Short mmCIF file of C-alpha atoms and ligand atoms in Angstrom, two decimals:
data_model
loop_
_atom_site.label_atom_id
_atom_site.label_comp_id
_atom_site.label_asym_id
_atom_site.label_seq_id
_atom_site.Cartn_x
_atom_site.Cartn_y
_atom_site.Cartn_z
CA UNK P 1 -103.48 135.00 43.80
CA UNK P 2 -100.74 134.03 41.36
CA UNK P 3 -97.12 135.08 41.77
CA UNK P 4 -97.44 138.12 39.54
CA UNK P 5 -100.53 139.34 41.38
CA UNK P 6 -98.71 138.90 44.66
CA UNK P 7 -95.72 140.86 43.41
CA UNK P 8 -98.05 143.62 42.20
CA UNK P 9 -99.75 143.82 45.60
CA UNK P 10 -96.41 143.87 47.39
CA UNK P 11 -95.06 146.63 45.16
CA UNK P 12 -98.23 148.66 45.51
CA UNK P 13 -97.97 148.46 49.29
CA UNK P 14 -94.44 149.91 49.04
CA UNK P 15 -95.12 152.41 46.24
CA UNK P 16 -92.82 150.59 43.78
CA UNK P 17 -95.23 149.50 40.99
CA UNK P 18 -92.90 150.91 38.31
CA UNK P 19 -90.65 147.85 38.71
CA UNK P 20 -93.06 145.83 36.56
CA UNK P 21 -93.31 148.47 33.82
CA UNK P 22 -91.51 146.27 31.28
CA UNK P 23 -92.84 142.92 32.48
CA UNK P 24 -94.84 142.26 29.31
CA UNK P 25 -91.70 142.70 27.16
CA UNK P 26 -89.72 140.08 29.07
CA UNK P 27 -89.05 136.46 28.19
CA UNK P 28 -90.00 133.64 30.56
CA UNK P 29 -86.60 133.40 32.27
CA UNK P 30 -86.33 137.16 32.78
CA UNK P 31 -89.83 137.33 34.25
CA UNK P 32 -88.92 134.58 36.68
CA UNK P 33 -85.68 136.38 37.61
CA UNK P 34 -87.42 139.70 38.22
CA UNK P 35 -90.14 138.16 40.38
CA UNK P 36 -87.50 136.39 42.42
CA UNK P 37 -85.61 139.65 42.98
CA UNK P 38 -88.81 141.43 44.02
CA UNK P 39 -89.72 138.65 46.43
CA UNK P 40 -86.26 138.81 48.03
CA UNK P 41 -86.30 142.54 48.81
CA UNK P 42 -85.65 143.23 52.48
CA UNK P 43 -88.08 146.15 52.87
CA UNK P 44 -86.89 146.89 56.39
CA UNK P 45 -83.78 148.66 55.08
CA UNK P 46 -85.94 151.47 53.69
CA UNK P 47 -87.79 152.17 56.91
CA UNK P 48 -86.81 155.46 58.52
CA UNK P 49 -86.47 153.62 61.86
CA UNK P 50 -83.73 151.37 60.47
CA UNK P 51 -81.80 154.33 59.12
CA UNK P 52 -78.82 155.54 61.11
CA UNK P 53 -79.94 157.74 63.96
CA UNK P 54 -77.35 159.66 65.94
CA UNK P 55 -76.66 157.15 68.75
CA UNK P 56 -77.46 158.28 72.26
CA UNK P 57 -74.91 159.65 74.70
CA UNK P 58 -71.98 162.01 74.94
CA UNK P 59 -68.80 161.29 73.03
CA UNK P 60 -65.80 160.92 75.34
CA UNK P 61 -62.26 159.61 74.77
CA UNK P 62 -61.40 155.97 75.23
CA UNK P 63 -58.19 154.55 76.69
CA UNK P 64 -56.23 152.30 74.34
CA UNK P 65 -53.07 150.22 74.29
CA UNK P 66 -50.16 152.18 72.85
CA UNK P 67 -47.23 150.68 70.94
CA UNK P 68 -44.98 151.28 73.97
CA UNK P 69 -47.30 149.26 76.21
CA UNK P 70 -47.56 146.56 73.58
CA UNK P 71 -43.79 146.34 73.23
CA UNK P 72 -43.39 145.99 76.99
CA UNK P 73 -45.64 142.91 77.00
CA UNK P 74 -45.07 141.62 73.50
CA UNK P 75 -43.76 138.20 74.54
CA UNK P 76 -46.65 137.47 76.90
CA UNK P 77 -49.25 138.58 74.34
CA UNK P 78 -47.55 136.59 71.59
CA UNK P 79 -47.49 133.42 73.68
CA UNK P 80 -51.20 133.68 74.57
CA UNK P 81 -52.21 134.56 71.00
CA UNK P 82 -50.12 131.77 69.51
CA UNK P 83 -51.61 129.24 71.86
CA UNK P 84 -55.12 130.33 70.83
CA UNK P 85 -54.18 130.04 67.14
CA UNK P 86 -52.62 126.62 67.63
CA UNK P 87 -55.77 125.55 69.46
CA UNK P 88 -57.90 126.54 66.44
CA UNK P 89 -59.62 129.31 68.42
CA UNK P 90 -58.98 132.10 65.92
CA UNK P 91 -60.53 132.39 62.46
CA UNK P 92 -59.94 135.10 59.87
CA UNK P 93 -62.91 136.65 58.10
CA UNK P 94 -62.10 138.50 54.90
CA UNK P 95 -64.64 141.05 53.66
CA UNK P 96 -64.49 140.76 49.90
CA UNK P 97 -68.00 141.58 48.76
CA UNK P 98 -67.48 145.28 48.02
CA UNK P 99 -67.51 146.72 44.53
CA UNK P 100 -64.49 148.98 45.01
CA UNK P 101 -66.16 151.74 43.02
CA UNK P 102 -63.64 154.40 44.06
CA UNK P 103 -60.74 152.35 42.72
CA UNK P 104 -62.58 151.65 39.49
CA UNK P 105 -60.72 148.38 38.83
CA UNK P 106 -62.47 146.00 36.49
CA UNK P 107 -62.84 142.94 38.73
CA UNK P 108 -62.80 142.12 42.44
CA UNK P 109 -60.26 144.35 44.20
CA UNK P 110 -58.23 141.45 45.58
CA UNK P 111 -57.47 140.18 42.08
CA UNK P 112 -55.63 143.39 41.13
CA UNK P 113 -51.96 143.03 40.22
CA UNK P 114 -50.00 145.81 41.93
CA UNK P 115 -46.53 144.45 41.12
CA UNK P 116 -44.00 146.37 39.04
CA UNK P 117 -41.34 143.85 38.04
CA UNK P 118 -43.37 140.74 38.81
CA UNK P 119 -47.03 139.92 39.34
CA UNK P 120 -48.06 140.73 42.90
CA UNK P 121 -51.78 140.49 43.55
CA UNK P 122 -53.60 142.11 46.46
CA UNK P 123 -54.80 138.66 47.56
CA UNK P 124 -51.24 137.41 47.40
CA UNK P 125 -50.10 140.17 49.79
CA UNK P 126 -52.86 139.30 52.25
CA UNK P 127 -52.16 135.58 52.16
CA UNK P 128 -48.42 136.14 52.50
CA UNK P 129 -49.11 138.17 55.62
CA UNK P 130 -51.35 135.44 57.02
CA UNK P 131 -48.82 132.73 56.17
CA UNK P 132 -46.19 134.56 58.20
CA UNK P 133 -48.41 134.19 61.26
CA UNK P 134 -49.19 130.55 60.48
CA UNK P 135 -45.48 129.79 60.19
CA UNK P 136 -44.66 131.63 63.41
CA UNK P 137 -47.40 129.80 65.34
CA UNK P 138 -47.15 126.44 63.61
CA UNK P 139 -50.86 126.21 62.62
CA UNK P 140 -53.15 127.32 59.82
CA UNK P 141 -55.95 129.74 60.58
CA UNK P 142 -59.38 128.96 59.08
CA UNK P 143 -60.06 131.62 56.47
CA UNK P 144 -63.67 132.62 55.75
CA UNK P 145 -64.13 134.78 52.67
CA UNK P 146 -67.31 136.80 52.23
CA UNK P 147 -68.09 137.52 48.60
CA UNK P 148 -71.15 139.02 46.94
CA UNK P 149 -72.93 138.38 43.64
CA UNK P 150 -70.60 141.03 42.20
CA UNK P 151 -67.37 139.30 43.24
CA UNK P 152 -68.11 135.65 43.99
CA UNK P 153 -67.40 133.78 40.76
CA UNK P 154 -64.25 135.67 39.84
CA UNK P 155 -62.83 135.56 43.38
CA UNK P 156 -63.29 131.82 43.69
CA UNK P 157 -61.83 131.03 40.29
CA UNK P 158 -58.94 133.48 40.74
CA UNK P 159 -57.87 132.01 44.05
CA UNK P 160 -58.24 128.46 42.79
CA UNK P 161 -56.22 129.25 39.68
CA UNK P 162 -53.43 130.66 41.85
CA UNK P 163 -53.45 127.72 44.24
CA UNK P 164 -54.70 130.04 47.04
CA UNK P 165 -51.19 131.49 46.98
CA UNK P 166 -49.92 128.59 49.02
CA UNK P 167 -52.73 128.51 51.58
CA UNK P 168 -54.31 125.06 52.07
CA UNK P 169 -57.59 125.02 50.11
CA UNK P 170 -59.37 123.04 52.82
CA UNK P 171 -58.79 125.92 55.24
CA UNK P 172 -60.62 128.38 52.96
CA UNK P 173 -64.41 128.71 52.98
CA UNK P 174 -66.53 131.11 50.97
CA UNK P 175 -69.95 132.52 51.76
CA UNK P 176 -72.22 135.02 50.06
CA UNK P 177 -73.53 138.28 51.43
CA UNK P 178 -76.98 139.63 50.55
CA UNK P 179 -77.79 142.28 47.99
CA UNK P 180 -79.91 145.40 48.48
CA UNK P 181 -81.68 147.52 45.85
CA UNK P 182 -80.56 151.07 45.16
CA UNK P 183 -83.15 153.84 44.92
CA UNK P 184 -83.38 157.30 43.43
CA UNK P 185 -83.48 160.27 45.79
CA UNK P 186 -87.26 159.88 46.11
CA UNK P 187 -86.90 156.31 47.34
CA UNK P 188 -88.01 154.63 44.10
CA UNK P 189 -86.06 151.42 43.45
CA UNK P 190 -83.92 151.68 40.31
CA UNK P 191 -83.86 149.15 37.48
CA UNK P 192 -80.56 148.04 35.97
CA UNK P 193 -82.35 146.26 33.14
CA UNK P 194 -85.95 145.75 32.15
CA UNK P 195 -85.99 142.54 34.15
CA UNK P 196 -83.35 143.38 36.76
CA UNK P 197 -83.26 145.59 39.83
CA UNK P 198 -80.19 147.76 40.46
CA UNK P 199 -78.82 145.58 43.23
CA UNK P 200 -75.57 146.03 45.11
CA UNK P 201 -73.92 144.33 48.09
CA UNK P 202 -75.70 145.34 51.30
CA UNK P 203 -72.60 146.49 53.18
CA UNK P 204 -70.08 144.62 55.30
CA UNK P 205 -72.23 144.81 58.46
CA UNK P 206 -74.18 141.76 57.42
CA UNK P 207 -71.11 139.51 57.53
CA UNK P 208 -72.13 137.64 60.67
CA UNK P 209 -75.76 137.11 59.69
CA UNK P 210 -74.62 135.87 56.25
CA UNK P 211 -72.02 133.62 57.91
CA UNK P 212 -74.75 132.22 60.12
CA UNK P 213 -77.16 131.70 57.22
CA UNK P 214 -74.47 129.78 55.36
CA UNK P 215 -74.21 127.44 58.36
CA UNK P 216 -70.61 128.48 58.93
CA UNK P 217 -71.08 130.16 62.29
CA UNK P 218 -72.34 126.87 63.66
CA UNK P 219 -69.53 125.01 61.99
CA UNK P 220 -66.96 127.44 63.44
CA UNK P 221 -68.45 126.96 66.90
CA UNK P 222 -68.22 123.18 66.54
CA UNK P 223 -64.61 123.49 65.48
CA UNK P 224 -63.83 125.52 68.59
CA UNK P 225 -63.43 128.97 67.01
CA UNK P 226 -63.71 131.63 69.71
CA UNK P 227 -62.54 134.70 67.82
CA UNK P 228 -63.13 136.13 64.35
CA UNK P 229 -60.55 138.52 62.98
CA UNK P 230 -62.57 140.59 60.52
CA UNK P 231 -60.50 142.48 57.96
CA UNK P 232 -60.83 144.39 54.68
CA UNK P 233 -59.60 143.23 51.33
CA UNK P 234 -57.61 146.33 50.54
CA UNK P 235 -55.02 146.92 53.27
CA UNK P 236 -52.03 145.10 51.82
CA UNK P 237 -49.88 145.59 54.92
CA UNK P 238 -52.26 144.41 57.55
CA UNK P 239 -51.41 141.72 60.04
CA UNK P 240 -54.11 139.07 59.98
CA UNK P 241 -54.71 136.96 63.09
CA UNK P 242 -51.81 138.87 64.64
CA UNK P 243 -50.98 136.74 67.70
CA UNK P 244 -49.88 139.78 69.71
CA UNK P 245 -53.24 141.48 69.08
CA UNK P 246 -55.10 138.24 69.82
CA UNK P 247 -53.20 137.67 73.07
CA UNK P 248 -53.73 141.25 74.28
CA UNK P 249 -57.48 141.10 73.55
CA UNK P 250 -57.87 137.76 75.31
CA UNK P 251 -55.95 138.97 78.37
CA UNK P 252 -57.99 142.19 78.46
CA UNK P 253 -61.15 140.05 78.68
CA UNK P 254 -62.77 142.29 76.06
CA UNK P 255 -65.70 141.46 73.78
CA UNK P 256 -63.73 142.78 70.86
CA UNK P 257 -60.42 144.32 69.87
CA UNK P 258 -59.85 147.05 67.30
CA UNK P 259 -56.55 147.85 65.63
CA UNK P 260 -56.06 151.55 65.29
CA UNK P 261 -53.45 153.89 63.88
CA UNK P 262 -52.89 157.42 65.19
CA UNK P 263 -54.60 159.99 63.01
CA UNK P 264 -52.06 161.79 60.82
CA UNK P 265 -53.91 165.11 61.14
CA UNK P 266 -56.92 166.33 63.10
CA UNK P 267 -59.11 166.43 59.99
CA UNK P 268 -58.18 162.99 58.65
CA UNK P 269 -61.32 161.37 57.27
CA UNK P 270 -61.32 158.25 59.30
CA UNK P 271 -63.62 156.71 61.91
CA UNK P 272 -62.34 157.24 65.45
CA UNK P 273 -62.60 154.95 68.47
CA UNK P 274 -64.23 156.66 71.43
CA UNK P 275 -66.90 156.07 74.03
CA UNK P 276 -70.46 157.09 73.41
CA UNK P 277 -72.68 157.13 76.45
CA UNK P 278 -69.80 155.27 78.11
CA UNK P 279 -69.84 152.40 75.60
CA UNK P 280 -66.90 151.77 73.22
CA UNK P 281 -67.95 152.96 69.79
CA UNK P 282 -66.66 154.47 66.57
CA UNK P 283 -67.55 157.99 65.51
CA UNK P 284 -67.38 158.99 61.89
CA UNK P 285 -65.06 161.91 61.16
CA UNK P 286 -68.03 164.15 60.32
CA UNK P 287 -69.63 163.48 63.70
CA UNK P 288 -66.68 165.06 65.53
CA UNK P 289 -66.91 168.81 65.98
CA UNK P 290 -63.89 170.85 64.89
CA UNK P 291 -63.08 171.51 68.55
CA UNK P 292 -63.13 167.83 69.39
CA UNK P 293 -61.08 166.86 66.35
CA UNK P 294 -58.43 169.37 67.46
CA UNK P 295 -58.58 168.77 71.21
CA UNK P 296 -55.18 167.90 72.71
CA UNK P 297 -54.11 166.22 75.94
CA UNK P 298 -51.40 167.40 78.35
CA UNK P 299 -48.66 165.77 76.26
CA UNK P 300 -49.87 167.58 73.15
CA UNK P 301 -51.37 164.49 71.48
CA UNK P 302 -54.83 164.50 69.88
CA UNK P 303 -57.48 163.31 72.32
CA UNK P 304 -59.53 161.66 69.55
CA UNK P 305 -56.70 160.11 67.60
CA UNK P 306 -57.48 156.38 67.34
CA UNK P 307 -58.26 155.96 63.63
CA UNK P 308 -59.82 152.56 62.85
CA UNK P 309 -58.21 150.33 60.22
CA UNK P 310 -61.03 147.82 59.68
CA UNK P 311 -59.21 145.08 61.54
CA UNK P 312 -61.27 143.80 64.45
CA UNK P 313 -61.36 140.78 66.70
CA UNK P 314 -64.87 139.72 67.68
CA UNK P 315 -65.56 137.20 70.41
CA UNK P 316 -67.90 134.57 68.96
CA UNK P 317 -69.81 134.19 72.21
CA UNK P 318 -70.73 137.89 72.09
CA UNK P 319 -71.82 137.58 68.47
CA UNK P 320 -74.20 134.79 69.52
CA UNK P 321 -75.75 137.19 72.03
CA UNK P 322 -76.51 139.87 69.49
CA UNK P 323 -78.31 137.67 66.98
CA UNK P 324 -81.34 139.61 65.86
CA UNK P 325 -79.94 142.98 67.01
CA UNK P 326 -80.76 145.75 64.57
CA UNK P 327 -77.68 147.07 62.83
CA UNK P 328 -78.48 150.55 61.54
CA UNK P 329 -78.71 151.13 57.81
CA UNK P 330 -76.50 153.78 56.22
CA UNK P 331 -77.91 155.47 53.15
CA UNK P 332 -75.14 156.82 50.91
CA UNK P 333 -75.39 158.89 47.74
CA UNK P 334 -73.82 156.99 44.83
CA UNK P 335 -73.64 156.89 41.06
CA UNK P 336 -75.96 154.02 40.15
CA UNK P 337 -76.13 152.77 36.54
CA UNK P 338 -79.84 152.43 35.76
CA UNK P 339 -82.57 152.69 33.13
CA UNK P 340 -83.73 156.17 32.21
CA UNK P 341 -87.32 157.11 31.42
CA UNK P 342 -86.86 155.80 27.87
CA UNK P 343 -85.78 152.41 29.20
CA UNK P 344 -82.11 152.85 28.16
CA UNK P 345 -79.22 151.99 30.47
CA UNK P 346 -77.27 155.10 31.55
CA UNK P 347 -74.05 155.41 33.54
CA UNK P 348 -74.52 158.64 35.49
CA UNK P 349 -71.75 161.22 35.74
CA UNK P 350 -73.06 162.45 39.08
CA UNK P 351 -74.67 160.79 42.07
CA UNK P 352 -78.22 159.87 41.16
CA UNK P 353 -79.41 157.70 44.01
CA UNK P 354 -78.87 155.97 47.30
CA UNK P 355 -77.30 152.64 48.20
CA UNK P 356 -78.23 151.04 51.51
CA UNK P 357 -75.57 149.40 53.65
CA UNK P 358 -74.95 148.15 57.15
CA UNK P 359 -71.40 148.49 58.47
CA UNK P 360 -69.24 146.30 60.64
CA UNK P 361 -68.16 149.37 62.68
CA UNK P 362 -71.67 149.40 64.10
CA UNK P 363 -71.14 145.92 65.54
CA UNK P 364 -68.37 147.20 67.85
CA UNK P 365 -70.87 149.13 69.98
CA UNK P 366 -72.91 145.95 70.46
CA UNK P 367 -69.93 144.10 71.93
CA UNK P 368 -70.04 146.18 75.12
CA UNK P 369 -66.28 146.25 75.63
CA UNK P 370 -63.38 146.82 73.29
CA UNK P 371 -59.59 146.91 73.45
CA UNK P 372 -58.22 149.63 71.16
CA UNK P 373 -54.82 148.27 70.09
CA UNK P 374 -52.30 150.51 68.36
CA UNK P 375 -50.58 149.54 65.12
CA UNK P 376 -47.71 151.47 63.56
CA UNK P 377 -49.16 153.16 60.52
CA UNK P 378 -46.13 152.74 58.23
CA UNK P 379 -45.93 149.06 59.12
CA UNK P 380 -49.55 147.98 59.00
CA UNK P 381 -51.71 150.43 57.12
CA UNK P 382 -51.63 150.63 53.33
CA UNK P 383 -55.24 150.60 52.12
CA UNK P 384 -55.98 150.75 48.40
CA UNK P 385 -59.18 152.75 48.05
CA UNK P 386 -58.60 155.23 45.25
CA UNK P 387 -57.18 155.23 41.75
CA UNK P 388 -54.77 158.04 42.61
CA UNK P 389 -53.46 160.11 45.52
CA UNK P 390 -54.23 159.21 49.10
CA UNK P 391 -54.78 155.50 49.84
CA UNK P 392 -54.07 154.51 46.25
CA UNK P 393 -52.04 151.82 44.49
CA UNK P 394 -49.12 154.22 44.40
CA UNK P 395 -49.17 155.04 48.12
CA UNK P 396 -49.53 151.33 48.95
CA UNK P 397 -46.58 150.45 46.70
CA UNK P 398 -44.38 152.95 48.50
CA UNK P 399 -45.33 151.48 51.85
CA UNK P 400 -44.78 147.92 50.63
CA UNK P 401 -41.32 148.90 49.43
CA UNK P 402 -40.63 150.59 52.78
CA UNK P 403 -41.47 147.24 54.41
CA UNK P 404 -39.10 145.32 52.21
CA UNK P 405 -41.61 143.78 49.79
CA UNK P 406 -40.27 143.37 46.23
CA UNK P 407 -42.70 144.81 43.74
P1 UTP L 1 -65.18 149.80 51.42
O1 UTP L 1 -66.37 150.64 51.63
O2 UTP L 1 -63.86 150.44 51.55
O3 UTP L 1 -65.15 149.04 50.03
O4 UTP L 1 -65.32 148.53 52.34
P2 UTP L 1 -66.03 149.12 48.75
O5 UTP L 1 -67.49 149.29 49.08
O6 UTP L 1 -65.63 147.93 47.98
O7 UTP L 1 -65.42 150.41 48.05
P3 UTP L 1 -66.10 151.70 47.39
O8 UTP L 1 -66.64 152.52 48.54
O9 UTP L 1 -67.16 151.19 46.46
O10 UTP L 1 -64.94 152.34 46.70
C1 UTP L 1 -64.36 148.01 53.21
C2 UTP L 1 -64.34 146.50 53.12
O11 UTP L 1 -65.64 145.94 53.20
C3 UTP L 1 -65.89 145.11 52.08
C4 UTP L 1 -64.98 145.59 51.00
O12 UTP L 1 -64.76 144.55 50.04
C5 UTP L 1 -63.75 145.97 51.79
O13 UTP L 1 -62.98 144.84 52.10
N1 UTP L 1 -67.32 145.21 51.72
C6 UTP L 1 -67.87 146.40 51.47
C7 UTP L 1 -68.04 144.04 51.64
O14 UTP L 1 -67.53 142.93 51.85
N2 UTP L 1 -69.36 144.15 51.29
C8 UTP L 1 -69.95 145.32 51.04
O15 UTP L 1 -71.15 145.36 50.73
C9 UTP L 1 -69.19 146.50 51.13
#
């Protein structure tokens, strides 16, 4: 059977024959490209078994380390964390493969200039924060950057052009995450062009398998890395490889650590650290009943108040143990530019299909133990998610100013 026949058989088996509807119209290169995309589809993401099922077990509160407790032991934690950093045991892993659709910026999010009187790029803020730690500890932290087909080229050239904002280039390594096809609501894969599937990054949950595939997990192990600090591209105030956080997590003997901020209101739309069936886990805001979201302890504080900030420490040894574990697939309704019935590209005004993603929050549960570690919201949490309003460039600018950063 030739390649085309094989692709036809594969598509028939999955009810996706329409993907070759324009094959005859395509040039040689386009045909080759389309066949390659079809051959690379990970069909498992569409199986109902892979899709997120409500995990088993009752949701109960989890104990965490408050700012007061952290302050009381700051020096000890700092010393232990710094020693680990100096010993090359801590690496930073930046998740920069997302498309930032809510922000709507034309380019990878990290390349956005948020300065007012001078250029100040999101990447610059992150690297400045990391450099502060490197200076305090007297060592550079290896920085792994996960990009996707949508962000790779521009991210690499942007950082190179800006001299990595003062970070040593040899400490920075890039790797690519995989792409997943989007479907319509009936599960039919969408085309972005006559010879191209509507592909998008497959979520940040694949960061460790992509790191492994790139040979970098092995390399990190050889270099003595014991911890990965995974963080998002868009929180311009976050502490990266924070030695106090590192030290506390090491001393707690936990499989992972999670930085949290107290929820600002019971209904805040943020994932919350808890236990599920006794195991540390993160519940999405919509999984908490109204009663639970509003439940208060004897001091009047919210019982489920540990909002996650997408800043985690993962113990490498534990990651090795979960190789091959199934990370559930989240199917989210999105606006997906695609070909209409007449074969013309349309940019939908409303959600028209699903994107399939795995999420790094789902890795926390697999670690078995977790230290929730409190961060002060005004000091460490300024995510840029939206064009306006909450978690926007404007709200992040105000918080940067509050923290003494010149804009
Ligand atoms: P978000 O879900 O906030 O970012 O991911 P996004 O997907 O870029 O934004 P929207 O939803 O389209 O507006 C949190 C972090 O995970 C990264 C993002 O770059 C961000 O740092 N991410 C997300 C990836 O690296 N890959 C992905 O496939 C998705």
